[in-house]
CSV table of C-alpha atoms in Angstrom, one decimal:
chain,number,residue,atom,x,y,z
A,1,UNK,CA,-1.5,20.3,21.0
A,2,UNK,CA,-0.2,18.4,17.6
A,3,UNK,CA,-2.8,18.6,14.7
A,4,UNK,CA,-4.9,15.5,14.2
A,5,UNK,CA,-5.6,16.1,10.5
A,6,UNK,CA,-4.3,18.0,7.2
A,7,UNK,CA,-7.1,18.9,5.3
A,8,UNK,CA,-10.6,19.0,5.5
A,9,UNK,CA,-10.9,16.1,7.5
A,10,UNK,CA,-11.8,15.5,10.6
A,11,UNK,CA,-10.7,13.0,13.7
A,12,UNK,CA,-14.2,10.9,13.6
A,13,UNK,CA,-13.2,10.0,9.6
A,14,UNK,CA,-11.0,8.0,11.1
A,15,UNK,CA,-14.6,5.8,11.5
A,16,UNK,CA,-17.0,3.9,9.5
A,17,UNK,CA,-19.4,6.3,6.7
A,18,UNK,CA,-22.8,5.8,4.9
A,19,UNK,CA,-22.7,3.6,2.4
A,20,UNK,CA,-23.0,5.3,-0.9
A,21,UNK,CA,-25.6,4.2,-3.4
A,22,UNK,CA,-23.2,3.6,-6.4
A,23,UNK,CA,-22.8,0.0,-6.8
A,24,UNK,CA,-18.9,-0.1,-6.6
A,25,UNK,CA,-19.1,1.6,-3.1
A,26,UNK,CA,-16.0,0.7,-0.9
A,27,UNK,CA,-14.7,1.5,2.2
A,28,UNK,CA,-11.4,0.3,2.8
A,29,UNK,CA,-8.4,0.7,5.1
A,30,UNK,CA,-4.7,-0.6,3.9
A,31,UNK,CA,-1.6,-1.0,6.7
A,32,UNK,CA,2.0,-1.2,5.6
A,33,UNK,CA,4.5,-1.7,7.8
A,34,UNK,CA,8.3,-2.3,8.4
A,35,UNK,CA,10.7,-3.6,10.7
A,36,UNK,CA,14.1,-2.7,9.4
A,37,UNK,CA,16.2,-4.3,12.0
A,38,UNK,CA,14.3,-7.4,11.3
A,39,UNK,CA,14.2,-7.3,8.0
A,40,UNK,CA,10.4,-8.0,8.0
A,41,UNK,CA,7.2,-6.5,6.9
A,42,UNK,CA,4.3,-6.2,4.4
A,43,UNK,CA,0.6,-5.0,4.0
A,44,UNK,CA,-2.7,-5.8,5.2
A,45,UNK,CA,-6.0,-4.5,3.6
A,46,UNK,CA,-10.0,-4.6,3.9
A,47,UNK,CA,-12.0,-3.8,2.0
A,48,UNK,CA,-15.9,-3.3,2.2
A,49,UNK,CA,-18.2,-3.7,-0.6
A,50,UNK,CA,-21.4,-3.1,0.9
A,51,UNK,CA,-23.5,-3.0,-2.6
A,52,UNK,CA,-22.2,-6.2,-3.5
A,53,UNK,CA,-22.4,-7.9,-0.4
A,54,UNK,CA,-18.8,-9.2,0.5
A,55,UNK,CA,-15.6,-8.1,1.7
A,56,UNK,CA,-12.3,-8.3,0.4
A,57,UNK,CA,-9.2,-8.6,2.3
A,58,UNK,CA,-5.4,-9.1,1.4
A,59,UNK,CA,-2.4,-10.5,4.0
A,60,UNK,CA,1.2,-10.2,2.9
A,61,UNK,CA,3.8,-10.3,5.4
A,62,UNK,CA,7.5,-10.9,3.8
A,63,UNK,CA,10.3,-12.7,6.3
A,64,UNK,CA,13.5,-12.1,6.9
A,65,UNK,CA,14.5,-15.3,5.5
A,66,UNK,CA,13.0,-14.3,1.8
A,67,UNK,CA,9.4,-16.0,2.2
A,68,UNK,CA,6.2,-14.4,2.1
A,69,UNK,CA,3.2,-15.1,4.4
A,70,UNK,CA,0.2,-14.6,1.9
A,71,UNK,CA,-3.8,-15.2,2.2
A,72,UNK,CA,-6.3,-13.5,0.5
A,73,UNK,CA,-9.9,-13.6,0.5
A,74,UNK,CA,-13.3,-12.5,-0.8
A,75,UNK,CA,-16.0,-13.3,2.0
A,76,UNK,CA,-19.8,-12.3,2.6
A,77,UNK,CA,-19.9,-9.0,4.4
A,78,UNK,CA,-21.1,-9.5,7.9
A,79,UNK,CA,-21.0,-6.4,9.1
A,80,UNK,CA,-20.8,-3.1,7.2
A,81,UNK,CA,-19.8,-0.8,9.8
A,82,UNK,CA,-16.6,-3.0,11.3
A,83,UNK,CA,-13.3,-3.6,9.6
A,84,UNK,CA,-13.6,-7.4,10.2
A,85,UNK,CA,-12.8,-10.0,7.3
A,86,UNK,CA,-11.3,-13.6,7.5
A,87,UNK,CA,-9.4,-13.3,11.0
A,88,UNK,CA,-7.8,-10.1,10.0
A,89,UNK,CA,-9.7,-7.0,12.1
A,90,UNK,CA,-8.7,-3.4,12.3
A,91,UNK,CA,-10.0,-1.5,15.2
A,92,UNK,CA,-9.8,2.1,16.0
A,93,UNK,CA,-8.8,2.9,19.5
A,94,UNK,CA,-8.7,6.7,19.8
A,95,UNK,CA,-9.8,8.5,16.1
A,96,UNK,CA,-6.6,10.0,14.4
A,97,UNK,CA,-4.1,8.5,16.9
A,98,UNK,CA,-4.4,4.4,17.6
A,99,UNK,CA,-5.8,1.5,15.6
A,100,UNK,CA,-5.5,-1.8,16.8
A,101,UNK,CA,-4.4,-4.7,13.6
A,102,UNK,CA,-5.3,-8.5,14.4
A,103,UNK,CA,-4.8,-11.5,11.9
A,104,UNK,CA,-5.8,-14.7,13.6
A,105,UNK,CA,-5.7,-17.5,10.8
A,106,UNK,CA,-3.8,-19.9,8.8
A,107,UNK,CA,-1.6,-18.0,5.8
A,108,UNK,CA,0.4,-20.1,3.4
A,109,UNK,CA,4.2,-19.7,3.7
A,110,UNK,CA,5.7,-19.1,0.0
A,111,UNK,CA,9.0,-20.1,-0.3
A,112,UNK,CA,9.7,-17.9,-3.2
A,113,UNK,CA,7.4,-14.6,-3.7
A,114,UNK,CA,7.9,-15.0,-7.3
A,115,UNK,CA,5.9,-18.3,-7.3
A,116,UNK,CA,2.7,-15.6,-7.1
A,117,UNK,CA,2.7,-15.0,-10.6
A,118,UNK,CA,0.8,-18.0,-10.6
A,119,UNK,CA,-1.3,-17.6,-7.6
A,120,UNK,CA,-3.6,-20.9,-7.1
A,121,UNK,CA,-0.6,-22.8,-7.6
A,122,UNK,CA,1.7,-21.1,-5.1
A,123,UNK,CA,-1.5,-20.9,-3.1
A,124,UNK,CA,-2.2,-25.0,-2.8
A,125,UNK,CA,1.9,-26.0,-3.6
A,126,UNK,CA,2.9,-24.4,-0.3
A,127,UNK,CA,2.3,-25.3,3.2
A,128,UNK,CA,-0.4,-23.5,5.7
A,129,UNK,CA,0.9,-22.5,9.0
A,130,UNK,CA,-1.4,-20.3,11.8
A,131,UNK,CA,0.1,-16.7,12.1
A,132,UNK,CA,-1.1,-14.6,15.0
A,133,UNK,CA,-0.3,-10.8,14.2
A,134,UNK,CA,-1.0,-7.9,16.6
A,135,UNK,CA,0.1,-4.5,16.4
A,136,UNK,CA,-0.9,-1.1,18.1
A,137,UNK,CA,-0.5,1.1,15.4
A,138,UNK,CA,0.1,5.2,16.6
A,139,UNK,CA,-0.1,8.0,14.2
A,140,UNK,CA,3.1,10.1,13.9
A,141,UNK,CA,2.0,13.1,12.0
A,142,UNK,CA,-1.3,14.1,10.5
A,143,UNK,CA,-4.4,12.2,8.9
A,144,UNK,CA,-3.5,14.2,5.7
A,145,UNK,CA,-6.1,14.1,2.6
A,146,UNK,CA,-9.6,14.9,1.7
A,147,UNK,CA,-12.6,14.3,3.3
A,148,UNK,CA,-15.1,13.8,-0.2
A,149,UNK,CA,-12.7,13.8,-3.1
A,150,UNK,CA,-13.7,17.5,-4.2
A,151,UNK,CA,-10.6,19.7,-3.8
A,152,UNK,CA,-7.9,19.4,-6.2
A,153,UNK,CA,-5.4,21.4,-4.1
A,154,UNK,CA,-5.4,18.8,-1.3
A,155,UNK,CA,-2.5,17.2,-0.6
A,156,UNK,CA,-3.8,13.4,-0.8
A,157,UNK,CA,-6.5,13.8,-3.2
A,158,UNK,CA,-8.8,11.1,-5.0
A,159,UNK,CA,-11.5,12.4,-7.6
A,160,UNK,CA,-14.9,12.0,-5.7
A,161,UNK,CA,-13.9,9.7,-3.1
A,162,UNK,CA,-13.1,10.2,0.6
A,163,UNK,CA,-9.3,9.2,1.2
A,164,UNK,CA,-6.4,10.1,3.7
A,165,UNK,CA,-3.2,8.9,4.6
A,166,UNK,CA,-1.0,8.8,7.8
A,167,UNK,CA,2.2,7.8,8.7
A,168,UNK,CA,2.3,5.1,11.5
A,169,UNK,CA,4.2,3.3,14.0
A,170,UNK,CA,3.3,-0.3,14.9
A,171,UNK,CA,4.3,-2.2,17.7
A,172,UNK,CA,3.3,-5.8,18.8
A,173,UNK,CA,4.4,-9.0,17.1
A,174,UNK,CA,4.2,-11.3,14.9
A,175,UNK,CA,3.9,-15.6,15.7
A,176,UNK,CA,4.2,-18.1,13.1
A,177,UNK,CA,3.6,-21.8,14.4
A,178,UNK,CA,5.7,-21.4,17.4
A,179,UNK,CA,8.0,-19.1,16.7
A,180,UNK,CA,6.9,-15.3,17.9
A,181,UNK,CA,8.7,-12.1,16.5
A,182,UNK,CA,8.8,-8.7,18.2
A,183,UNK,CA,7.9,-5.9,15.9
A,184,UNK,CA,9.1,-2.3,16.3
A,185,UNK,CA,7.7,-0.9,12.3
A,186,UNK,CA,7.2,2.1,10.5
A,187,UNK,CA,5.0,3.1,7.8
A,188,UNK,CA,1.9,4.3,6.7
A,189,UNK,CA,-1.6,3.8,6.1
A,190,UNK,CA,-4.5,4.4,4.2
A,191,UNK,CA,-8.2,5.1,4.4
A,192,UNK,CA,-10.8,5.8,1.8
A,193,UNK,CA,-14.8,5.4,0.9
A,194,UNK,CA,-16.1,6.2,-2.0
A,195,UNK,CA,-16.7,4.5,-5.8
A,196,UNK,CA,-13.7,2.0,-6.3
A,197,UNK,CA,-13.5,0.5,-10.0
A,198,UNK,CA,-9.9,-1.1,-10.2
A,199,UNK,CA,-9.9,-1.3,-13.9
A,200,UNK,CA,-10.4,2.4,-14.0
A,201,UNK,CA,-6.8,2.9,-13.5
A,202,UNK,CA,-4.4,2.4,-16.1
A,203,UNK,CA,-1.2,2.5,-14.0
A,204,UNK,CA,-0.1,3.6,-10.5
A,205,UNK,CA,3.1,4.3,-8.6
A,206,UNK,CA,2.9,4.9,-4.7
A,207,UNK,CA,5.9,4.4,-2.8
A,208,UNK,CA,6.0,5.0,0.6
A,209,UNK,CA,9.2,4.9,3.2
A,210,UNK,CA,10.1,5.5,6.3
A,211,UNK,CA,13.2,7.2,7.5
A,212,UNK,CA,12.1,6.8,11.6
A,213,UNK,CA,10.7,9.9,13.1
A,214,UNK,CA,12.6,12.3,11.1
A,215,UNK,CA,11.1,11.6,8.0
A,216,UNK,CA,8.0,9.8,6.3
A,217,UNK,CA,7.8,9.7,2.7
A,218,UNK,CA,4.7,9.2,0.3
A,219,UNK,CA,4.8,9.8,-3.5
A,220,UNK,CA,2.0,8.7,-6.2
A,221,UNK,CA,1.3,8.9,-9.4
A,222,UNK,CA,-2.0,7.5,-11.2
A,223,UNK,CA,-2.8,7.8,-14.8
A,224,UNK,CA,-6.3,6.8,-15.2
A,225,UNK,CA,-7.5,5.2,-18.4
A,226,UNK,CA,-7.4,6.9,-21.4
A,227,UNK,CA,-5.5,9.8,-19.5
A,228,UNK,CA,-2.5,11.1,-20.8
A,229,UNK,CA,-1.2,13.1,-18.2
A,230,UNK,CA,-0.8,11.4,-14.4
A,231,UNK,CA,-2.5,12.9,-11.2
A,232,UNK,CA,0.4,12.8,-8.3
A,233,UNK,CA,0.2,13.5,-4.9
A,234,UNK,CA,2.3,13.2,-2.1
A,235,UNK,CA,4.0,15.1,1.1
A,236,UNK,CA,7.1,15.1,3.3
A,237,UNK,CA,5.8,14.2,7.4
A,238,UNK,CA,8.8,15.2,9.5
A,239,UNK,CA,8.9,15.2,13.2
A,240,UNK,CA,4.8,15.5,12.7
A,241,UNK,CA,5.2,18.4,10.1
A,242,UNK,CA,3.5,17.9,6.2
A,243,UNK,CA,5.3,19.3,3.7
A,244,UNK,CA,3.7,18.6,0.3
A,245,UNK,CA,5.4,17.7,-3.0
A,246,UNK,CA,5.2,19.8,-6.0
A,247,UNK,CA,7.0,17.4,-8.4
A,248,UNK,CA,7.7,13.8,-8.4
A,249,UNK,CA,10.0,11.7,-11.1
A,250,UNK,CA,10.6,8.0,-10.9
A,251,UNK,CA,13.1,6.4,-12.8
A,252,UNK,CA,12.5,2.3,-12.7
A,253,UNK,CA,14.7,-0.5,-14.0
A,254,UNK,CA,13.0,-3.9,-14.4
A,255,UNK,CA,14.0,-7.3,-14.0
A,256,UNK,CA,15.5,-8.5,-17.5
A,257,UNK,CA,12.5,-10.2,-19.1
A,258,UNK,CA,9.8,-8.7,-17.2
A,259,UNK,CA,7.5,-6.2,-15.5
A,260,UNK,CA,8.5,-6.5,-12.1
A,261,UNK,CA,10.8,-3.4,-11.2
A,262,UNK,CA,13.6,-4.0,-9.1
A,263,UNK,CA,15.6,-0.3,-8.9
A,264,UNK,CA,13.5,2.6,-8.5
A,265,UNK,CA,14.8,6.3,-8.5
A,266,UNK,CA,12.9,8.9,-6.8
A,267,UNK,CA,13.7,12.6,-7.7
A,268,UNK,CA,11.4,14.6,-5.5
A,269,UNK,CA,10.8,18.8,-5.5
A,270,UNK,CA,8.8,20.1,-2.4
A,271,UNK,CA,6.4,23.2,-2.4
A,272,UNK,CA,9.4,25.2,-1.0
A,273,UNK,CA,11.9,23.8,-4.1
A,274,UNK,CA,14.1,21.2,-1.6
A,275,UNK,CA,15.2,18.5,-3.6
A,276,UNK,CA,15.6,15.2,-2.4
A,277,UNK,CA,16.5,12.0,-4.4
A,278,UNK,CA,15.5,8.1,-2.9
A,279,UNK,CA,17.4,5.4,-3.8
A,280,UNK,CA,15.2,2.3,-3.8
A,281,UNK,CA,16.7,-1.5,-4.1
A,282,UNK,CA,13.4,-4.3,-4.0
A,283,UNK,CA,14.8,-6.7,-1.6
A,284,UNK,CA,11.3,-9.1,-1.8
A,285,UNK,CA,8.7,-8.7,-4.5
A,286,UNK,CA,5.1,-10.2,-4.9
A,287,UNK,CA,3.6,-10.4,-8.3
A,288,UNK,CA,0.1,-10.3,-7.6
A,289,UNK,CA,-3.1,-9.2,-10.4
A,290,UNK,CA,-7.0,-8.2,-10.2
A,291,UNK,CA,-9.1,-10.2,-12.6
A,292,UNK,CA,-13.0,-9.3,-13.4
A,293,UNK,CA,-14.8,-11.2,-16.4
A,294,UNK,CA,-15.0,-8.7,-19.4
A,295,UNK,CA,-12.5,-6.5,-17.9
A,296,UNK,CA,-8.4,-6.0,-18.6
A,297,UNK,CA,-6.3,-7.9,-15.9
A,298,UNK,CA,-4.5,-5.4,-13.9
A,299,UNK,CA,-1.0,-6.6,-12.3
A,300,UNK,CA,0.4,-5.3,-8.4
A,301,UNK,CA,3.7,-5.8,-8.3
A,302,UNK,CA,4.2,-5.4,-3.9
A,303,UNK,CA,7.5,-4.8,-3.3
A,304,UNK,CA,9.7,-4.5,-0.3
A,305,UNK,CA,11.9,-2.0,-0.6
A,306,UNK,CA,15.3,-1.1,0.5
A,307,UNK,CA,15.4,2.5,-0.1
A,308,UNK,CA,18.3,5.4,1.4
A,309,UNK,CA,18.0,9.2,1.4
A,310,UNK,CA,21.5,10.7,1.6
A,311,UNK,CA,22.4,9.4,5.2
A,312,UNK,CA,18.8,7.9,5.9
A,313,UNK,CA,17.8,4.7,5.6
A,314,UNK,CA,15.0,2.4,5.9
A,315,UNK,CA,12.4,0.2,4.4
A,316,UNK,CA,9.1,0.6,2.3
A,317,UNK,CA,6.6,-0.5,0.2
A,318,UNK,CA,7.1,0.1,-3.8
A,319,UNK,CA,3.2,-0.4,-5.7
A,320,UNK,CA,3.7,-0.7,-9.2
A,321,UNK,CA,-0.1,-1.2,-10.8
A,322,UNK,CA,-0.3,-1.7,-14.5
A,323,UNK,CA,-3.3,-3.0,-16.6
A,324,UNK,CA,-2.1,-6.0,-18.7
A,325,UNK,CA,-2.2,-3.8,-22.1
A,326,UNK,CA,1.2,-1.5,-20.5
A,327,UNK,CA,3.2,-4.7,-19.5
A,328,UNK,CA,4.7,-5.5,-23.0
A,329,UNK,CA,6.3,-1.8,-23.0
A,330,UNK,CA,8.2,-2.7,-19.8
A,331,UNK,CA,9.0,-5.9,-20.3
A,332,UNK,CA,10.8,-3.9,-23.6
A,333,UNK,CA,12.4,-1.3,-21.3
A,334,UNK,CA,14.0,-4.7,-19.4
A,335,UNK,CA,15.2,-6.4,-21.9
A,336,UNK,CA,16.8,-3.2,-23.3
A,337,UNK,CA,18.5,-2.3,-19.7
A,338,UNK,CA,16.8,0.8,-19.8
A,339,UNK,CA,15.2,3.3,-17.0
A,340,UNK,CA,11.4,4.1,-17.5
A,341,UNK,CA,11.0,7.5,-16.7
A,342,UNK,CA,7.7,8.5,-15.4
């Protein structure tokens, strides 16, 4: 029988937990996904705020014919033990192995990602059309982290909070207006619970591809405010296995004149010393940001991305976070034609 978990974890994680009393409490589940052949795919996310009383949840689907579907939303919590926010629902099946993902609603069909950089305008400038996504989403591999954030060693690790990730399959389809899409995806998702204070976080890099059964990568690195050194994390899934990373370089090139990143290179060492170097190309990229009054904006730069692995490839998501202080240094390393090495 195939390990459900990596970790201290355990399958019934894979469900609601107690709502903490720090006031930034959130539990919160993220799906990306890809259909190469199609050249479509995105991320959908909830988020729980149960101490403040509303959820939060984020829909961005890019299409093969460069658009993005986009809705986001910031709604009273109805229910603090369900994954349900604004027509977009995430059920869990069978703990470690099946979630069911539903969006029912009307999203707003962006022409040009780009446009996001100024999101109420892009937001009412673009038409509304009703999107029906449904996916059966199967593990393939290991929920792989830390069940309360208090061993360093694990492999997917967040200080004090609850976290995991798992790479996925996801089946089902996806219907805008009239026209229905089969999807046959790949990637991986995310679970965590526990204090969440975005502006905490000076800058974050995950990536994370898949090659098809053979091979799921995930590779972060966070440096948290005031930090100097980044945490990283990250693992090798093949054919089910977890292999962890021991070292992880990214070399980005930006788009001349700003901080979106449009070439990443991914040197990566596992625990046993394999090498491996990714080669990622952003095919469609969302600028998207995180305000709060008296607070830094942070930018998200979400990023499809074409990436290949000698003979491999496939598609994935590239998250570039930066708080608005760090953007002027890369906007420099553009203009300059240079590689930032983190």
């Amino acid at each position: 029988m195939e390990a459900l978990t990596f970790g201290n974890l355990r399958p019934e994680d894979d469900l609601m937990h107690a709502v903490g009393g720090d006031p930034s409490h959130n539990e919160s589940m993220f799906f990306n996904f890809f259909d190469t052949g199609k050249k479509t795919g995105g991320f959908v996310r909830i988020g729980n705020r149960a101490n403040e009383g509303h959820a939060e949840m984020t829909f961005c689907v890019f299409l093969e014919d460069g658009s993005v579907l986009m809705q986001w939303g910031r709604i009273p919590l109805e229910d603090k033990n369900a994954f349900r926010a604004a027509g977009l629902s995430f059920t869990v099946v069978e703990p470690a192995r099946k979630i069911a993902v539903a969006f029912r609603g009307q999203a707003v069909r962006i022409a040009d990602p780009l446009e996001l950089v100024n999101p109420g305008q892009a937001m009412r400038g673009n038409p509304k059309v009703d999107v029906d996504l449904q996916l059966d989403v199967s593990g393939v591999g290991p929920m792989i982290g830390d069940r309360d954030g208090s061993s360093k060693d694990s492999v997917i690790f967040l200080d004090g909070v609850g976290h995991y990730q798992q790479a996925i399959r996801a089946d089902g389809w996806l219907q805008v207006g009239e026209e229905r899409t089969p999807l046959s995806a790949r990637g991986v998702r995310d679970h965590s619970w526990g204090p969440r204070i975005w502006h905490s976080i000076a800058r974050d890099r995950s990536l994370w591809v898949s090659f098809g059964p053979q091979m799921t990568v995930i590779a972060c690195k966070t440096w948290l405010t005031g930090a100097e050194h980044a945490d990283q994390m990250g693992c090798l899934i093949e054919n089910g296995n977890v292999t962890p990373l021991k070292d992880i370089v990214i070399r980005t090139r930006f788009r001349s004149g700003t901080y979106y990143h449009n070439h990443v290179l991914l040197e990566l060492t596992d625990v046993n010393g394999r090498r491996l170097d990714l080669t990622g190309d952003v095919l469609r990229y969302a600028p998207l940001r995180h305000r709060k009054e008296g607070e830094e904006t942070v930018y998200l730069g979400q990023a499809m991305t074409h990436f290949t692995c000698g003979s491999m490839q496939g598609l994935g998501l590239s998250e570039y976070f930066d708080a608005e202080s760090r953007t002027a240094g890369l906007i420099e390393y553009s203009r300059c034609g240079e590689a930032c090495v983190e």
